[in-house]
Amino acid sequence: MRKAVLATGFIFAAWLGLAQDPPVAPPPPPPQPIPYSHKLHAGTLKLQCAFCHENQDPGEMMGIPASAKCMGCHKGIKTDSPHIQKLAGYHAQNRPVPWLRVYQIPSYVFFSHREHTKAGNTCTECHGPVAERDVLAREVPINMGACMECHQKKKAPNDCGFCHEQRN
């Protein structure tokens, strides 16, 4: 019996070691179609994240703003800028700006931005000091190890089925 308990302990410890993703350098920022400064908009102008990044039902993702949201201000601000003119072009053609996501949760992970913000988590905990950045790059790891560490620290459930679909 004692050998079985020890063997189970070793297997669990090994699994925990595998659950921790090895440290990797964050990817470079993706080239965006239009330069956008979070430092200006969220830092200097104090726009809240949710002003641009809406959390529509069912609450899993924060949306990337439509050109109409941007043009709400930019129809009269910096209209002579070639970047704003490009934005206005997307808007006039009713085409989305082809922004590239910096953070993307894998499809096999259940994640709800709404549940995390309701629990008191802040955007900077997962996305870093965005309001200090002109160019947004992935600064905070979004891997299983980082999520499990955060859940442990905040006493949130860490069992597999909480974030992953059970397979038969």
PDB file of C-alpha atoms in Angstrom, residues 6-137:
ATOM      1  CA  LEU A   6       4.563   6.770  -3.058  1.00  0.00           C
ATOM      2  CA  ALA A   7       4.197   5.845  -6.727  1.00  0.00           C
ATOM      3  CA  THR A   8       1.038   7.940  -6.992  1.00  0.00           C
ATOM      4  CA  GLY A   9       2.839  10.836  -5.323  1.00  0.00           C
ATOM      5  CA  PHE A  10       5.750  10.605  -7.751  1.00  0.00           C
ATOM      6  CA  ILE A  11       3.388  10.425 -10.732  1.00  0.00           C
ATOM      7  CA  PHE A  12       1.466  13.471  -9.473  1.00  0.00           C
ATOM      8  CA  ALA A  13       4.702  15.400  -8.851  1.00  0.00           C
ATOM      9  CA  ALA A  14       5.919  14.519 -12.341  1.00  0.00           C
ATOM     10  CA  TRP A  15       2.593  15.628 -13.792  1.00  0.00           C
ATOM     11  CA  LEU A  16       2.859  18.940 -11.961  1.00  0.00           C
ATOM     12  CA  GLY A  17       6.305  19.396 -13.429  1.00  0.00           C
ATOM     13  CA  LEU A  18       4.899  18.776 -16.902  1.00  0.00           C
ATOM     14  CA  ALA A  19       2.001  21.163 -16.256  1.00  0.00           C
ATOM     15  CA  GLN A  20       4.470  23.991 -15.867  1.00  0.00           C
ATOM     16  CA  ASP A  21       5.263  25.227 -19.342  1.00  0.00           C
ATOM     17  CA  PRO A  22       8.952  25.955 -19.837  1.00  0.00           C
ATOM     18  CA  PRO A  23       9.786  29.668 -19.893  1.00  0.00           C
ATOM     19  CA  VAL A  24       9.838  31.045 -23.389  1.00  0.00           C
ATOM     20  CA  ALA A  25      10.568  34.528 -24.643  1.00  0.00           C
ATOM     21  CA  PRO A  26       7.336  36.319 -25.487  1.00  0.00           C
ATOM     22  CA  PRO A  27       6.645  36.694 -29.189  1.00  0.00           C
ATOM     23  CA  PRO A  28       7.363  40.058 -30.797  1.00  0.00           C
ATOM     24  CA  PRO A  29       4.401  42.374 -31.174  1.00  0.00           C
ATOM     25  CA  PRO A  30       2.344  41.561 -34.247  1.00  0.00           C
ATOM     26  CA  PRO A  31       2.451  44.196 -36.995  1.00  0.00           C
ATOM     27  CA  GLN A  32      -0.816  46.087 -36.730  1.00  0.00           C
ATOM     28  CA  PRO A  33      -2.518  47.673 -39.763  1.00  0.00           C
ATOM     29  CA  ILE A  34      -2.714  51.039 -37.989  1.00  0.00           C
ATOM     30  CA  PRO A  35      -0.438  52.228 -35.182  1.00  0.00           C
ATOM     31  CA  TYR A  36      -2.345  52.464 -31.910  1.00  0.00           C
ATOM     32  CA  SER A  37      -1.003  53.754 -28.609  1.00  0.00           C
ATOM     33  CA  HIS A  38      -2.574  52.299 -25.483  1.00  0.00           C
ATOM     34  CA  LYS A  39      -0.253  54.665 -23.596  1.00  0.00           C
ATOM     35  CA  LEU A  40      -2.042  57.638 -25.133  1.00  0.00           C
ATOM     36  CA  HIS A  41      -5.588  56.306 -25.010  1.00  0.00           C
ATOM     37  CA  ALA A  42      -5.584  54.341 -21.711  1.00  0.00           C
ATOM     38  CA  GLY A  43      -2.712  56.177 -20.013  1.00  0.00           C
ATOM     39  CA  THR A  44      -2.924  59.874 -20.890  1.00  0.00           C
ATOM     40  CA  LEU A  45      -6.610  60.051 -21.848  1.00  0.00           C
ATOM     41  CA  LYS A  46      -7.615  57.571 -19.094  1.00  0.00           C
ATOM     42  CA  LEU A  47     -10.010  55.553 -21.261  1.00  0.00           C
ATOM     43  CA  GLN A  48     -11.027  52.400 -19.421  1.00  0.00           C
ATOM     44  CA  CYS A  49     -10.306  49.065 -21.141  1.00  0.00           C
ATOM     45  CA  ALA A  50     -14.017  48.212 -21.386  1.00  0.00           C
ATOM     46  CA  PHE A  51     -14.747  51.496 -23.183  1.00  0.00           C
ATOM     47  CA  CYS A  52     -13.145  50.073 -26.326  1.00  0.00           C
ATOM     48  CA  HIS A  53     -13.043  46.357 -25.521  1.00  0.00           C
ATOM     49  CA  GLU A  54     -16.674  45.432 -24.898  1.00  0.00           C
ATOM     50  CA  ASN A  55     -17.589  42.128 -23.280  1.00  0.00           C
ATOM     51  CA  GLN A  56     -20.619  40.886 -25.184  1.00  0.00           C
ATOM     52  CA  ASP A  57     -22.636  37.846 -24.135  1.00  0.00           C
ATOM     53  CA  PRO A  58     -21.827  35.166 -23.203  1.00  0.00           C
ATOM     54  CA  GLY A  59     -18.781  36.969 -21.782  1.00  0.00           C
ATOM     55  CA  GLU A  60     -15.847  34.839 -22.862  1.00  0.00           C
ATOM     56  CA  MET A  61     -13.992  37.393 -24.976  1.00  0.00           C
ATOM     57  CA  MET A  62     -13.337  41.077 -24.839  1.00  0.00           C
ATOM     58  CA  GLY A  63     -14.068  42.458 -28.279  1.00  0.00           C
ATOM     59  CA  ILE A  64     -11.722  44.330 -30.536  1.00  0.00           C
ATOM     60  CA  PRO A  65     -13.357  47.690 -31.213  1.00  0.00           C
ATOM     61  CA  ALA A  66     -15.107  48.320 -34.502  1.00  0.00           C
ATOM     62  CA  SER A  67     -13.981  51.289 -36.558  1.00  0.00           C
ATOM     63  CA  ALA A  68     -17.224  53.059 -35.562  1.00  0.00           C
ATOM     64  CA  LYS A  69     -16.038  53.111 -31.939  1.00  0.00           C
ATOM     65  CA  CYS A  70     -12.750  54.750 -32.960  1.00  0.00           C
ATOM     66  CA  MET A  71     -14.456  57.155 -35.357  1.00  0.00           C
ATOM     67  CA  GLY A  72     -16.760  58.302 -32.549  1.00  0.00           C
ATOM     68  CA  CYS A  73     -13.818  60.445 -31.421  1.00  0.00           C
ATOM     69  CA  HIS A  74     -11.691  60.575 -34.546  1.00  0.00           C
ATOM     70  CA  LYS A  75     -14.310  62.093 -36.835  1.00  0.00           C
ATOM     71  CA  GLY A  76     -13.029  65.381 -35.395  1.00  0.00           C
ATOM     72  CA  ILE A  77      -9.653  64.531 -33.814  1.00  0.00           C
ATOM     73  CA  LYS A  78      -6.404  64.204 -35.812  1.00  0.00           C
ATOM     74  CA  THR A  79      -8.327  63.981 -39.089  1.00  0.00           C
ATOM     75  CA  ASP A  80      -5.220  65.076 -41.015  1.00  0.00           C
ATOM     76  CA  SER A  81      -3.253  62.022 -39.789  1.00  0.00           C
ATOM     77  CA  PRO A  82      -2.680  59.421 -42.535  1.00  0.00           C
ATOM     78  CA  HIS A  83      -3.340  56.697 -39.937  1.00  0.00           C
ATOM     79  CA  ILE A  84      -6.700  58.205 -38.985  1.00  0.00           C
ATOM     80  CA  GLN A  85      -7.491  58.615 -42.684  1.00  0.00           C
ATOM     81  CA  LYS A  86      -6.776  54.891 -43.134  1.00  0.00           C
ATOM     82  CA  LEU A  87      -9.094  54.147 -40.196  1.00  0.00           C
ATOM     83  CA  ALA A  88     -11.758  56.389 -41.744  1.00  0.00           C
ATOM     84  CA  GLY A  89     -11.358  54.445 -44.999  1.00  0.00           C
ATOM     85  CA  TYR A  90     -12.133  51.140 -43.270  1.00  0.00           C
ATOM     86  CA  HIS A  91     -15.108  52.800 -41.617  1.00  0.00           C
ATOM     87  CA  ALA A  92     -16.415  54.328 -44.868  1.00  0.00           C
ATOM     88  CA  GLN A  93     -16.198  50.927 -46.588  1.00  0.00           C
ATOM     89  CA  ASN A  94     -17.897  49.267 -43.592  1.00  0.00           C
ATOM     90  CA  ARG A  95     -14.902  46.915 -43.290  1.00  0.00           C
ATOM     91  CA  PRO A  96     -13.371  45.836 -39.991  1.00  0.00           C
ATOM     92  CA  VAL A  97      -9.831  46.956 -39.279  1.00  0.00           C
ATOM     93  CA  PRO A  98      -7.760  43.758 -39.552  1.00  0.00           C
ATOM     94  CA  TRP A  99      -6.239  44.048 -36.063  1.00  0.00           C
ATOM     95  CA  LEU A 100      -4.085  41.111 -34.997  1.00  0.00           C
ATOM     96  CA  ARG A 101      -4.740  39.695 -31.538  1.00  0.00           C
ATOM     97  CA  VAL A 102      -1.836  39.887 -29.122  1.00  0.00           C
ATOM     98  CA  TYR A 103      -3.380  37.435 -26.652  1.00  0.00           C
ATOM     99  CA  GLN A 104      -5.364  34.389 -27.739  1.00  0.00           C
ATOM    100  CA  ILE A 105      -6.719  31.691 -25.430  1.00  0.00           C
ATOM    101  CA  PRO A 106      -6.505  28.203 -26.993  1.00  0.00           C
ATOM    102  CA  SER A 107      -9.864  26.807 -28.134  1.00  0.00           C
ATOM    103  CA  TYR A 108      -9.591  23.847 -25.726  1.00  0.00           C
ATOM    104  CA  VAL A 109      -9.608  26.152 -22.683  1.00  0.00           C
ATOM    105  CA  PHE A 110     -12.821  27.440 -21.112  1.00  0.00           C
ATOM    106  CA  PHE A 111     -12.179  31.058 -20.169  1.00  0.00           C
ATOM    107  CA  SER A 112     -14.556  33.866 -19.341  1.00  0.00           C
ATOM    108  CA  HIS A 113     -13.347  37.447 -19.109  1.00  0.00           C
ATOM    109  CA  ARG A 114     -16.648  38.282 -17.425  1.00  0.00           C
ATOM    110  CA  GLU A 115     -16.170  35.714 -14.657  1.00  0.00           C
ATOM    111  CA  HIS A 116     -12.591  36.812 -14.080  1.00  0.00           C
ATOM    112  CA  THR A 117     -13.496  40.510 -13.818  1.00  0.00           C
ATOM    113  CA  LYS A 118     -16.506  39.700 -11.597  1.00  0.00           C
ATOM    114  CA  ALA A 119     -14.066  37.865  -9.304  1.00  0.00           C
ATOM    115  CA  GLY A 120     -12.041  41.075  -8.967  1.00  0.00           C
ATOM    116  CA  ASN A 121      -9.223  40.360 -11.388  1.00  0.00           C
ATOM    117  CA  THR A 122      -7.792  43.316 -13.274  1.00  0.00           C
ATOM    118  CA  CYS A 123      -6.818  43.564 -16.924  1.00  0.00           C
ATOM    119  CA  THR A 124      -3.178  44.247 -16.001  1.00  0.00           C
ATOM    120  CA  GLU A 125      -2.881  40.931 -14.129  1.00  0.00           C
ATOM    121  CA  CYS A 126      -3.122  39.016 -17.409  1.00  0.00           C
ATOM    122  CA  HIS A 127      -2.170  41.664 -19.964  1.00  0.00           C
ATOM    123  CA  GLY A 128       0.556  43.614 -18.191  1.00  0.00           C
ATOM    124  CA  PRO A 129       0.839  47.415 -17.886  1.00  0.00           C
ATOM    125  CA  VAL A 130      -0.980  48.120 -21.155  1.00  0.00           C
ATOM    126  CA  ALA A 131      -1.580  51.780 -20.265  1.00  0.00           C
ATOM    127  CA  GLU A 132       2.208  52.296 -20.324  1.00  0.00           C
ATOM    128  CA  ARG A 133       2.692  50.851 -23.824  1.00  0.00           C
ATOM    129  CA  ASP A 134       2.718  52.524 -27.223  1.00  0.00           C
ATOM    130  CA  VAL A 135       3.047  49.128 -28.913  1.00  0.00           C
ATOM    131  CA  LEU A 136       1.265  46.183 -27.369  1.00  0.00           C
ATOM    132  CA  ALA A 137       3.134  42.898 -27.088  1.00  0.00           C
TER     133      ALA A 137
END
